[in-house]
Amino acid sequence: MGTTASQLAKDSLSEYQELTFLTKQEILLAHRRFTELLDRDERNHPNPRVPMEVILTLPELKSNPFKTRICQVFSTSEDKDGSLTFEDFLDLLSAFSDSATLEIKSHYAFRIFDFDDDGTLDCGDLEKLVNCLTGETEDTRLSSEEMRQLISNILDESDIDKDGTVNLSEFQHVISRSPDFVSSFKIVL
Amino acid sequence: MAQNVNFDLSHPAVEAGLESPADENVVHDSFSQLIAEQSQNEGLSDAIELQHLQGNPDDDEGRDNVAYLSPSENRGWRIGSDEAAEEDNETQTDSLLKDRWSSATLKILSSMPSRTIGRSRGAIISQYYNRTTELRRRTQKRASIKDFSRSARPSIRGYGVEVDTTDSAEKKQERLVKNLQDLSAVDRMRMLKEMPLNLSEKKDLRRLTLEMTKRTRSSSNLPCCSYLKFQIILALRHSWYSCLSFLHSLQLWQMPLKRVGGRFGSGVLSYFLFLKTLLFFNVFLFLVLGSFLVFPQAVYLPELPESRTPFTGLELLTGGGYFSNTLLYYGYYSNHTLPNCPKNNSTRPECDSRSLSYNMPLAYFFTIGLSFFITCIILVYSMSKSFGQSFRIDKSNGMLAMKVFCSWDFKVIKRSSVKLLSENICTQLKELLGDTHHRLVRNTILDKLIKLLIHGLSWTLCLGATAGCVAGIYCFSDYMHKKQESSENDSEDPGLLNEASLLALPVLVSFINLMLPILFQLTAWMEKYNSPSLRTFVSLSRNLILKVSVLGVLCFHWLKRVAGSANDDKTFKCWESFVGQDLYRFLVIDFIFSLLDTLFGELLWRLFSDKVLKRNRRPGFDIAKNVLDLIYGQTLAWLGLLFTPLLPAVQILKLLLLFYIKMSSVMMNCQAPSRPYRVSQMTTIFITLLCFPSFLGSSVCVTYTMWRLPSSGSCGPFRGNKTMIQAGKQRIAELVDENRSLSFLADAHTYLVENPLFLFVGAAIFLIVIYFQSQVVDGQRKIIALLQEQIENEGEDKKFLITRLQSVHERKRTPARNLTSQDSGC
C-alpha cells in the first residue's frame, strides 16, 4: 500500500505490540505524530531520525524540565545528540505508558536523573535534579545551604551501603516506597 | 581477571552462597592465586597486615577460599577494616568519592556491577540472563542432574548462576537467547517487554529466539498434538490481543481526561477517574437489572388498573404523576409468572403456544441480591488492590528522598501548571527541611491549651450544627409525612401543588448538604494544624459525619415511618413505590444543587475575584468535597435499587452530565491545587469510603427491608403482606414442588446457609487467615531490617577493598614499575 516509512507494515505493528507496552492504537497514533514532525523529503527515508529540537516541540515535552535528558536517554544515535528514530520514540512512549511495569519506569527514571551518565546519582546529579524540580526562577531555587542539607538528608535516607552515591538498587528501593510514582511517571500522547 | 572474581562479591546470587559447581575450581584457583601473588611480591607485608587484623591467620588461610561464599565470614574483614580505619584517616573510607583515587581505581569503580547495571547493555543482558534462568527453573522441570559435573558440593548442583563476566557481549547474548527460547511464549514476551533495552536490540533478540525455536522445532519431531496445541495457543493469544485493543479503543473520555491531567495534575484527575469508575458500576447495574427485570416486564406488559395522569413537566423532578405506574417503580412489576395467563379463557397471543415462563418475583429477588453481591466483590477487590499498592511494609521515616525522586508529575503539560508544580515542590521541600530543623521548638503550655481550646470549640460547633440540622430534617420529614397522610386521606386528586410540595424535603436536605461544608471550612480557617494532611483528614471526617447522619435519619424516615404507616386501604397503598419516588426526587434535586454549587462556587466566584477583587488567583477545586458528593449520590442510587429498578439509568444520565459540566467548569474557572495532594492515599480512602459507609449501609438497609418489612398488598412482585424473604421462600418451595430435581438445592440451603455453625466456621477460618497474613508481614519487616544491615556491611567491605587496592597500587607504583601493569589489572 505504501512504503514502510509512511505506513506501518502489519508485521512491524504486531512486533511492536509484542515488544512494547503500547497498544495498537497508541502505536498508530505515535506513528502519525512522528511523521508529522518530519519534513516532506524525510518521510520517504527508511529510518528517519528527528533532531532533538524538533522532538522538543511536542506539547507533551515542551514544558517538561527533564526534556533534554529524556531525549538523550532514549536516543540511539552515535553522536549522543538526542535525536530519535521512530523506534526510540516508541521506546520513550512505552516506558512512560500506562501498563509499563514499575521496574522499567524506575530504571529509566534513574537514567534520566543521572545527568553525568556514570551509573550512580552523586551529589552533582542530585543538585541538578533538585534545580530542575524547583524551577528556573530565582525565588524558587533553594539556597546553597539548604541544597547541601537536602542532599545530605537524601543520601542519609537512601544510600544504604554508604558509598556516597545512590545506585540503581537503592533508587528502586526508594521508589518502591512511593505508590504515586507509577501514576505520575506517565506521558500520554 | 581477579577483578571479575573479587568484585562479584556484590552479586546477589553469590552473596546468598550459591555458585555454579562448574565454576568452583576456577574461582578457587584465582582467589588463591591472588593471595599467592600478593604474598610473592612485596605486598607480602600487606597480606600479613590483612591477616594480622583478622587476629587468626591460620584459620583465615583455610577460610580464605570460602570466605566470600558465606556472608557472615565477611564480618571478620569488617572488624579488621575498622581497626585499619583507626590507623588511617577515617574519612578516607567514608565514601567512595572520586577525587582521591587513581585512574586505575576509578576504572574499577566505574565498572562495578552496581554501577554498570544502570547504564551498560552487557550488564542488563547478564541480569536478564539470570532472571530467565530463575524463571525457567521455577516454571519448568529441573534440568537433570547428570548434566552437571560432579562437585564436592552436590547440594548446590542445579543452580546455574552466571559468575564469569568476562564473556564477550555476543556470548552473553547467545546465552540469553538460549534461555529465552526455553521459556514459554507468554513468559518470553513478558521478559522481552520488561527488558530496559532499546527496541532494535529487543527486535534482534526476538529474531534470534524465533530462529532458534524454528531450528530446534524443525530438527526435533514434534508430535502432531503438541503442534496443534501450539497453534491453538497462538490463535488464542492473537485473539486476546485484539480483544484488549478493542477494549482500549473504547476508552471513554480519553482526550478530556488527558487535558485535565495535563493542566491540573493527578489530584484533580483522580476525581474524574472516580466519576468514571462510578459510571461503570452503574452501567453494570443497569445492564443486569435491565436484562433480567425491566426487559421481561416490558415485553409482557401487565394490565393497567386505572388511567394514567397526563404528562406534565413536573414529573421529571418529582418522579410521580405520569411516571408513577411505569417500569420505573417497584409497584409496576407483576407478582406472577410471566406471561400471566389465566387458567380459563385467554385472549393473549403469547398464552397460546408453550412460551417460556419467567417467574417475576423470584427473578426480582435474585437479581437484586446478585447485583449487590457482585458489586460487593468488585468493591472489596478494588479496595484491597488499592490498599496493597499504598501500604508499605518498611516503616522508614524518610520522606525527603521520596519527595525528590517521585514528586514530579510528568503528565502536566501546560507551562503555567508546570511552574505551579515547581513552586509546590519547592515549598514542600523547604517545609520538610524546616521540619528537620525546628522539630525541637516546643510550644508553651499556654499555647497548647489555647490550641486545644480552639480545636474543641470548632469541633463542638461542627458537631452541634450537624446535630441541629439532623434534628431539623427529622421534624420536617415528620411534618411532611403527616401532611401527606392527611392529603391522601382527604381527597383522591393530589393536585400539582401537592406534588410540588413533595420536593420540599429533598430541597432542604440538599441545601443542608451545600451550606454546612462551607461552615466547616470557615471553622477550619481559624484552626491551625501541624500538617496539611491532618487538615484534610479532619475536614473529610466532618463532612462524612454530616452525610452519614443525614442518610441515617432519611433511612429511618423511609423504613420506619413510611413503611410503618402503610395501610392497604388508605394511605401509602404502595409504600415501596413512594420510597422509590422519594429517592428519585433526592437524586434529581442533588444533581440540580451540584449544578448550582458549580455555578456559584466556581464560576461566579471566579468572576467576582477577577473583576471585583482583581486578584490573580482563581478558586481551587476542592477534590475531597466533590468526591464525597459523588459517594453520597451513589449511596442514594444503591438504596433505591430495590424500589426503583431503573434508578441506575437515572444515575448514569446524572453522572454523564456532571462529568461534562464539572470538566468545563474546572477548565474555565479553577487553577491547579496549591497544596500537596497524595493521590494514591486519597484514592484508597475514597474507595474505602465507597465500600464501608456507603455500600455497606445501603446493603444493610436493603437487607432489612427484605427481611423485616412486610411488603404492600396491592402492588409489586411480592404482594401479600409478607416480608419479601418469606414470599421468596414460598416461591422457591413452589418451584421445588414443580421440579423434584431442584430439591437438593433447597436442602443445601437449609443445611448450609441457615445453619449458624457454617457461618461461625467460615468466620473463624477468615480470621485465622488474616492472623497468618499479619504474621507474614511482621516477618517480612524483620527480614528487610536484616537485609539493610547486610547491605551496609557489604558496603563497608567494598570501601575497605577499594582503599586497600589503592594503597597497594600506590605502594607498587613507585618502587617496581614492571609490576604496575599486572596490578592495575587486579
PDB file of C-alpha atoms in Angstrom, chain A residues 54-167:
ATOM      1  CA  VAL A  54      12.113  19.162  16.697  1.00  0.00           C
ATOM      2  CA  ILE A  55      11.166  16.498  19.246  1.00  0.00           C
ATOM      3  CA  LEU A  56      11.099  19.127  21.949  1.00  0.00           C
ATOM      4  CA  THR A  57       8.384  20.997  20.076  1.00  0.00           C
ATOM      5  CA  LEU A  58       5.922  18.268  21.019  1.00  0.00           C
ATOM      6  CA  PRO A  59       3.451  19.763  23.503  1.00  0.00           C
ATOM      7  CA  GLU A  60       3.866  16.791  25.821  1.00  0.00           C
ATOM      8  CA  LEU A  61       7.558  17.504  26.248  1.00  0.00           C
ATOM      9  CA  LYS A  62       7.781  21.229  25.675  1.00  0.00           C
ATOM     10  CA  SER A  63       7.463  22.384  29.266  1.00  0.00           C
ATOM     11  CA  ASN A  64       8.993  19.404  30.967  1.00  0.00           C
ATOM     12  CA  PRO A  65      12.205  20.347  32.804  1.00  0.00           C
ATOM     13  CA  PHE A  66      13.669  16.923  32.035  1.00  0.00           C
ATOM     14  CA  LYS A  67      13.020  17.109  28.309  1.00  0.00           C
ATOM     15  CA  THR A  68      16.656  17.131  27.179  1.00  0.00           C
ATOM     16  CA  ARG A  69      17.589  14.268  29.486  1.00  0.00           C
ATOM     17  CA  ILE A  70      14.625  12.225  28.233  1.00  0.00           C
ATOM     18  CA  CYS A  71      15.739  12.659  24.642  1.00  0.00           C
ATOM     19  CA  GLN A  72      19.323  11.817  25.489  1.00  0.00           C
ATOM     20  CA  VAL A  73      18.411   8.679  27.406  1.00  0.00           C
ATOM     21  CA  PHE A  74      16.208   7.228  24.703  1.00  0.00           C
ATOM     22  CA  SER A  75      18.361   8.258  21.793  1.00  0.00           C
ATOM     23  CA  THR A  76      20.385   5.616  19.968  1.00  0.00           C
ATOM     24  CA  SER A  77      22.446   7.949  17.859  1.00  0.00           C
ATOM     25  CA  GLU A  78      26.203   7.593  17.965  1.00  0.00           C
ATOM     26  CA  ASP A  79      26.759  11.320  18.349  1.00  0.00           C
ATOM     27  CA  LYS A  80      24.706  11.381  21.542  1.00  0.00           C
ATOM     28  CA  ASP A  81      22.843  14.378  20.238  1.00  0.00           C
ATOM     29  CA  GLY A  82      19.457  13.315  21.493  1.00  0.00           C
ATOM     30  CA  SER A  83      17.898  12.673  18.114  1.00  0.00           C
ATOM     31  CA  LEU A  84      15.247   9.980  17.982  1.00  0.00           C
ATOM     32  CA  THR A  85      14.173   7.459  15.383  1.00  0.00           C
ATOM     33  CA  PHE A  86      10.658   6.134  15.373  1.00  0.00           C
ATOM     34  CA  GLU A  87      11.729   3.106  17.409  1.00  0.00           C
ATOM     35  CA  ASP A  88      13.379   5.327  20.019  1.00  0.00           C
ATOM     36  CA  PHE A  89      10.171   7.300  20.151  1.00  0.00           C
ATOM     37  CA  LEU A  90       8.208   4.097  20.732  1.00  0.00           C
ATOM     38  CA  ASP A  91      10.667   3.156  23.490  1.00  0.00           C
ATOM     39  CA  LEU A  92      10.009   6.507  25.119  1.00  0.00           C
ATOM     40  CA  LEU A  93       6.252   6.127  24.947  1.00  0.00           C
ATOM     41  CA  SER A  94       6.414   2.538  26.125  1.00  0.00           C
ATOM     42  CA  ALA A  95       8.427   3.420  29.229  1.00  0.00           C
ATOM     43  CA  PHE A  96       6.009   6.236  30.009  1.00  0.00           C
ATOM     44  CA  SER A  97       2.863   4.282  29.202  1.00  0.00           C
ATOM     45  CA  ASP A  98       0.069   3.117  31.484  1.00  0.00           C
ATOM     46  CA  SER A  99       0.952  -0.550  31.520  1.00  0.00           C
ATOM     47  CA  ALA A 100       4.717  -0.330  31.901  1.00  0.00           C
ATOM     48  CA  THR A 101       5.987  -2.081  35.000  1.00  0.00           C
ATOM     49  CA  LEU A 102       7.393  -0.248  37.992  1.00  0.00           C
ATOM     50  CA  GLU A 103      10.790  -1.710  37.244  1.00  0.00           C
ATOM     51  CA  ILE A 104      11.055  -0.319  33.743  1.00  0.00           C
ATOM     52  CA  LYS A 105       9.863   3.071  34.896  1.00  0.00           C
ATOM     53  CA  SER A 106      12.301   3.217  37.787  1.00  0.00           C
ATOM     54  CA  HIS A 107      15.137   2.087  35.526  1.00  0.00           C
ATOM     55  CA  TYR A 108      14.501   4.848  33.038  1.00  0.00           C
ATOM     56  CA  ALA A 109      13.807   7.398  35.748  1.00  0.00           C
ATOM     57  CA  PHE A 110      17.202   6.581  37.184  1.00  0.00           C
ATOM     58  CA  ARG A 111      18.866   7.073  33.838  1.00  0.00           C
ATOM     59  CA  ILE A 112      17.049  10.357  33.289  1.00  0.00           C
ATOM     60  CA  PHE A 113      18.144  11.677  36.663  1.00  0.00           C
ATOM     61  CA  ASP A 114      21.728  10.527  36.124  1.00  0.00           C
ATOM     62  CA  PHE A 115      22.889  13.717  34.488  1.00  0.00           C
ATOM     63  CA  ASP A 116      26.515  12.653  34.036  1.00  0.00           C
ATOM     64  CA  ASP A 117      25.724   9.118  32.897  1.00  0.00           C
ATOM     65  CA  ASP A 118      28.074   7.372  35.274  1.00  0.00           C
ATOM     66  CA  GLY A 119      25.611   4.839  36.613  1.00  0.00           C
ATOM     67  CA  THR A 120      25.032   6.424  40.019  1.00  0.00           C
ATOM     68  CA  LEU A 121      23.460   9.556  41.396  1.00  0.00           C
ATOM     69  CA  ASP A 122      26.135  11.518  43.168  1.00  0.00           C
ATOM     70  CA  CYS A 123      25.965  14.987  44.686  1.00  0.00           C
ATOM     71  CA  GLY A 124      26.238  16.778  41.356  1.00  0.00           C
ATOM     72  CA  ASP A 125      23.411  14.757  39.866  1.00  0.00           C
ATOM     73  CA  LEU A 126      21.214  15.340  42.900  1.00  0.00           C
ATOM     74  CA  GLU A 127      21.855  19.045  42.825  1.00  0.00           C
ATOM     75  CA  LYS A 128      20.937  19.307  39.153  1.00  0.00           C
ATOM     76  CA  LEU A 129      17.847  17.191  39.818  1.00  0.00           C
ATOM     77  CA  VAL A 130      16.617  19.467  42.601  1.00  0.00           C
ATOM     78  CA  ASN A 131      17.231  22.530  40.475  1.00  0.00           C
ATOM     79  CA  CYS A 132      15.186  21.036  37.664  1.00  0.00           C
ATOM     80  CA  LEU A 133      12.383  20.239  40.076  1.00  0.00           C
ATOM     81  CA  THR A 134      12.200  23.620  41.706  1.00  0.00           C
ATOM     82  CA  GLY A 135      12.339  25.589  38.523  1.00  0.00           C
ATOM     83  CA  GLU A 136      14.435  28.222  36.951  1.00  0.00           C
ATOM     84  CA  THR A 137      13.236  31.350  38.681  1.00  0.00           C
ATOM     85  CA  GLU A 138      15.293  32.837  41.458  1.00  0.00           C
ATOM     86  CA  ASP A 139      12.669  32.789  44.162  1.00  0.00           C
ATOM     87  CA  THR A 140      12.004  29.087  43.861  1.00  0.00           C
ATOM     88  CA  ARG A 141      15.592  27.948  43.928  1.00  0.00           C
ATOM     89  CA  LEU A 142      16.984  26.599  47.155  1.00  0.00           C
ATOM     90  CA  SER A 143      19.895  28.393  48.754  1.00  0.00           C
ATOM     91  CA  SER A 144      23.222  26.599  48.745  1.00  0.00           C
ATOM     92  CA  GLU A 145      22.952  25.902  52.464  1.00  0.00           C
ATOM     93  CA  GLU A 146      19.523  24.347  52.000  1.00  0.00           C
ATOM     94  CA  MET A 147      20.774  22.421  48.994  1.00  0.00           C
ATOM     95  CA  ARG A 148      23.664  20.982  50.941  1.00  0.00           C
ATOM     96  CA  GLN A 149      21.417  19.952  53.767  1.00  0.00           C
ATOM     97  CA  LEU A 150      18.889  18.489  51.374  1.00  0.00           C
ATOM     98  CA  ILE A 151      21.472  16.399  49.580  1.00  0.00           C
ATOM     99  CA  SER A 152      22.959  15.093  52.785  1.00  0.00           C
ATOM    100  CA  ASN A 153      19.475  14.177  54.030  1.00  0.00           C
ATOM    101  CA  ILE A 154      18.703  12.386  50.797  1.00  0.00           C
ATOM    102  CA  LEU A 155      21.927  10.436  50.987  1.00  0.00           C
ATOM    103  CA  ASP A 156      21.258   9.571  54.620  1.00  0.00           C
ATOM    104  CA  GLU A 157      17.879   8.192  53.748  1.00  0.00           C
ATOM    105  CA  SER A 158      18.608   6.384  50.543  1.00  0.00           C
ATOM    106  CA  ASP A 159      22.285   5.426  50.486  1.00  0.00           C
ATOM    107  CA  ILE A 160      22.192   2.059  52.160  1.00  0.00           C
ATOM    108  CA  ASP A 161      25.740   0.922  51.516  1.00  0.00           C
ATOM    109  CA  LYS A 162      27.093   4.331  52.451  1.00  0.00           C
ATOM    110  CA  ASP A 163      29.291   4.858  49.455  1.00  0.00           C
ATOM    111  CA  GLY A 164      28.171   8.437  48.933  1.00  0.00           C
ATOM    112  CA  THR A 165      26.106   7.801  45.836  1.00  0.00           C
ATOM    113  CA  VAL A 166      22.698   6.358  45.097  1.00  0.00           C
ATOM    114  CA  ASN A 167      22.920   3.408  42.744  1.00  0.00           C
TER     115      ASN A 167
END
